[in-house]
Coordinates of C-alpha atoms in Angstrom, one line a residue:
Chain A
X1 CA 14.9 -3.3 -27.8
X2 CA 12.1 -2.8 -25.3
X3 CA 10.8 -6.0 -23.6
X4 CA 7.2 -4.8 -23.5
X5 CA 5.9 -2.8 -26.5
X6 CA 2.6 -1.2 -27.1
X7 CA 1.0 0.1 -30.4
X8 CA -0.1 2.7 -31.1
X9 CA 1.6 5.1 -28.7
X10 CA -1.0 7.8 -29.3
X11 CA -4.5 7.5 -30.8
X12 CA -7.3 10.0 -31.4
X13 CA -10.6 8.5 -32.2
X14 CA -14.3 9.4 -32.3
X15 CA -17.2 8.3 -30.2
X16 CA -18.6 5.0 -31.4
X17 CA -15.5 3.8 -33.2
X18 CA -14.0 0.4 -32.5
X19 CA -10.3 0.5 -31.7
X20 CA -7.7 -2.0 -30.7
X21 CA -4.6 -1.5 -28.6
X22 CA -1.8 -4.1 -29.0
X23 CA 0.8 -5.3 -26.6
X24 CA 3.8 -7.6 -27.3
X25 CA 6.5 -8.9 -25.0
X26 CA 9.8 -10.7 -25.4
X27 CA 10.3 -11.5 -21.7
X28 CA 8.8 -14.9 -22.0
X29 CA 6.2 -14.2 -19.3
X30 CA 3.0 -16.1 -19.1
X31 CA 1.0 -13.4 -17.3
X32 CA -0.2 -10.2 -19.0
X33 CA -2.3 -7.3 -17.9
X34 CA -4.1 -4.2 -19.1
X35 CA -4.4 -1.1 -16.9
X36 CA -5.9 2.3 -17.3
X37 CA -4.4 5.4 -15.7
X38 CA -6.5 8.5 -15.0
X39 CA -5.2 11.6 -13.2
X40 CA -5.7 11.2 -9.4
X41 CA -6.9 7.6 -9.7
X42 CA -3.7 5.7 -10.0
X43 CA -3.8 2.5 -12.2
X44 CA -6.9 0.4 -12.4
X45 CA -6.9 -3.2 -13.7
X46 CA -9.0 -3.8 -16.8
X47 CA -8.3 -7.4 -17.7
X48 CA -5.6 -9.9 -17.0
X49 CA -4.4 -13.2 -18.4
X50 CA -2.4 -15.9 -16.7
X51 CA -1.9 -17.9 -19.8
X52 CA -3.2 -18.1 -23.4
X53 CA -6.4 -19.9 -22.3
X54 CA -7.0 -17.9 -19.2
X55 CA -8.7 -14.5 -19.3
X56 CA -10.1 -12.6 -16.3
X57 CA -11.9 -9.4 -15.7
X58 CA -10.4 -6.7 -13.6
X59 CA -12.1 -4.0 -11.7
X60 CA -13.2 -1.9 -14.7
X61 CA -13.8 -4.3 -17.6
X62 CA -17.1 -2.8 -18.8
X63 CA -16.8 -1.4 -22.3
X64 CA -13.6 -3.4 -23.0
X65 CA -12.7 -6.8 -24.4
X66 CA -9.4 -8.6 -24.8
X67 CA -7.7 -11.2 -26.9
X68 CA -4.7 -13.3 -26.0
X69 CA -3.5 -14.4 -29.4
X70 CA -0.3 -16.0 -28.2
X71 CA 1.9 -16.1 -25.1
X72 CA 3.6 -12.9 -26.3
X73 CA 0.6 -10.9 -27.4
X74 CA -2.4 -9.4 -25.6
X75 CA -4.8 -7.0 -27.2
X76 CA -7.3 -4.6 -25.7
X77 CA -10.4 -3.6 -27.7
X78 CA -12.9 -0.8 -27.2
X79 CA -15.9 -2.0 -29.2
X80 CA -17.6 1.4 -29.2
X81 CA -15.4 4.1 -27.7
X82 CA -16.8 6.8 -25.5
X83 CA -15.2 10.0 -24.2
X84 CA -14.8 8.8 -20.6
X85 CA -12.4 6.1 -22.0
X86 CA -9.9 8.8 -22.7
X87 CA -6.9 7.8 -20.6
X88 CA -3.4 6.4 -20.6
X89 CA -3.4 2.6 -21.1
X90 CA -0.6 0.4 -19.9
X91 CA 0.2 -3.2 -20.7
X92 CA 2.3 -5.2 -18.1
X93 CA 3.7 -8.7 -17.8
X94 CA 4.9 -10.8 -15.0
X95 CA 6.6 -14.1 -14.4
X96 CA 5.1 -17.1 -12.6
X97 CA 6.1 -17.4 -9.0
X98 CA 5.4 -13.9 -7.6
X99 CA 9.0 -13.2 -6.6
X100 CA 9.4 -10.4 -9.2
X101 CA 7.6 -7.2 -10.1
X102 CA 5.3 -6.5 -13.1
X103 CA 7.0 -5.0 -16.1
X104 CA 5.2 -2.2 -17.8
X105 CA 5.1 -1.1 -21.5
X106 CA 5.5 2.5 -22.5
X107 CA 1.8 3.2 -22.6
X108 CA -0.8 4.3 -25.1
X109 CA -2.4 7.7 -24.8
X110 CA -6.0 7.5 -26.1
X111 CA -8.3 10.5 -26.7
X112 CA -11.9 9.8 -27.6
X113 CA -13.7 12.8 -29.0
Chain B
X1 CA -12.4 -5.2 -1.6
X2 CA -8.8 -4.3 -1.2
X3 CA -8.1 -0.6 -0.8
X4 CA -4.7 1.0 -0.9
X5 CA -4.2 4.5 0.3
X6 CA -1.1 6.7 0.0
X7 CA -0.3 9.8 1.8
X8 CA 0.5 12.5 1.2
X9 CA -0.8 12.8 -2.4
X10 CA 1.4 15.7 -3.1
X11 CA 4.7 16.6 -1.5
X12 CA 7.1 19.4 -2.1
X13 CA 10.4 19.2 -0.3
X14 CA 13.7 21.0 -0.3
X15 CA 16.8 19.3 -1.5
X16 CA 18.8 17.8 1.4
X17 CA 15.7 17.1 3.5
X18 CA 14.3 13.7 4.6
X19 CA 10.7 12.6 4.3
X20 CA 8.5 9.5 4.3
X21 CA 5.7 8.4 2.0
X22 CA 3.1 6.1 3.6
X23 CA 1.1 3.3 2.0
X24 CA -1.8 1.7 4.0
X25 CA -3.8 -1.2 2.7
X26 CA -7.1 -2.7 4.0
X27 CA -6.7 -6.5 3.8
X28 CA -4.1 -9.1 4.6
X29 CA -1.2 -9.3 2.1
X30 CA 2.5 -9.9 2.6
X31 CA 3.6 -8.7 -0.8
X32 CA 4.0 -5.0 -1.7
X33 CA 5.6 -3.2 -4.6
X34 CA 6.9 0.3 -5.1
X35 CA 7.1 2.0 -8.5
X36 CA 8.3 5.3 -9.9
X37 CA 6.7 7.2 -12.8
X38 CA 8.3 10.2 -14.4
X39 CA 5.9 12.6 -16.3
X40 CA 4.7 11.1 -19.5
X41 CA 6.6 7.9 -18.9
X42 CA 5.9 4.4 -17.9
X43 CA 6.2 2.8 -14.5
X44 CA 9.6 1.7 -13.3
X45 CA 10.0 -0.9 -10.5
X46 CA 11.8 0.3 -7.4
X47 CA 11.2 -2.3 -4.7
X48 CA 9.6 -5.7 -4.2
X49 CA 8.8 -6.5 -0.5
X50 CA 7.8 -10.1 0.0
X51 CA 7.5 -10.6 3.8
X52 CA 6.8 -8.9 7.1
X53 CA 9.7 -6.8 8.2
X54 CA 11.3 -6.7 4.7
X55 CA 13.5 -3.7 4.2
X56 CA 15.1 -2.7 0.8
X57 CA 17.4 0.2 0.1
X58 CA 18.6 1.7 -3.2
X59 CA 20.5 4.9 -3.0
X60 CA 18.5 7.6 -1.2
X61 CA 15.4 5.5 -1.1
X62 CA 14.5 2.9 1.5
X63 CA 11.2 0.9 1.6
X64 CA 9.9 -1.2 4.5
X65 CA 6.8 -3.4 5.1
X66 CA 4.9 -4.1 8.3
X67 CA 2.2 -6.6 7.4
X68 CA 0.7 -6.6 10.8
X69 CA 0.0 -2.9 10.6
X70 CA -0.8 -3.2 6.8
X71 CA 1.7 -0.4 6.2
X72 CA 4.6 0.2 4.0
X73 CA 6.9 3.3 4.0
X74 CA 9.1 4.8 1.4
X75 CA 11.8 6.9 3.1
X76 CA 13.7 9.5 1.2
X77 CA 17.1 10.6 2.6
X78 CA 18.7 13.9 1.7
X79 CA 16.5 14.4 -1.3
X80 CA 17.9 15.5 -4.7
X81 CA 16.1 16.9 -7.7
X82 CA 16.4 13.7 -9.6
X83 CA 14.0 12.1 -7.2
X84 CA 11.1 14.3 -8.4
X85 CA 8.5 11.9 -9.8
X86 CA 5.2 10.2 -8.8
X87 CA 5.6 7.2 -6.6
X88 CA 3.1 4.3 -6.4
X89 CA 2.7 1.5 -4.1
X90 CA 0.8 -1.7 -5.1
X91 CA -0.5 -4.6 -3.1
X92 CA -1.0 -8.1 -4.3
X93 CA -4.7 -9.0 -4.0
X94 CA -4.4 -12.7 -4.3
X95 CA -1.7 -13.2 -1.8
X96 CA 0.5 -15.4 -3.9
X97 CA 2.7 -12.9 -5.6
X98 CA 2.4 -10.4 -8.4
X99 CA -0.6 -11.8 -10.1
X100 CA -3.2 -9.1 -9.4
X101 CA -2.1 -5.8 -8.0
X102 CA -4.2 -2.9 -6.5
X103 CA -2.4 0.4 -6.8
X104 CA -2.5 3.4 -4.6
X105 CA -3.3 6.8 -6.1
X106 CA 0.3 7.9 -6.1
X107 CA 2.4 10.5 -4.4
X108 CA 3.6 13.3 -6.6
X109 CA 7.0 14.4 -5.2
X110 CA 8.6 17.6 -6.2
X111 CA 12.1 18.4 -4.9
X112 CA 12.8 22.1 -4.8
X113 CA 16.4 23.4 -5.1

């Protein structure tokens, strides 16, 4: 089974709708991240969490919110989706200490019409 | 603000040839990560470079880090078709490890038979 899972894998929604993307991990990591990938722009950090009580904004947090329900779960919400939020969204996890890499989920492809 | 630049952005090369991808970054950091992404897939960790002068090799790929020059290189030796992918470097913003990464825009590598 995959260590980092994301649901849904694909989602089509309409402008103004609220949607939630979910991330779960079985790696036992404290740190979790949400990234957005757009063609030609690489990955950009939306929010990150170093533990259940610690939530931090990344470089592009406007229009997004997150919830860290447990060590293993980190959800990303779009309160009122807009077309320029169409992108590929990745969740990632990492261990304390910084000696290892971040581990990425399979991604959620979101289309906002 | 940390900026990470990769070049080239696109690279087509023939099988059997050697080439280097460059990753420059704008502020002090001694931790750099390389990832590979296949089309439609997630990111896969290739190398973790944790100090000045670090060199890591895996098969036909070798990565190095020069923190004084703020430069990392990913060298490809005798390229084969399987290496076709997009390669990203990422630099740790906080300086303590993998907590908060800034990604380059990626280098799309195509190996031509």
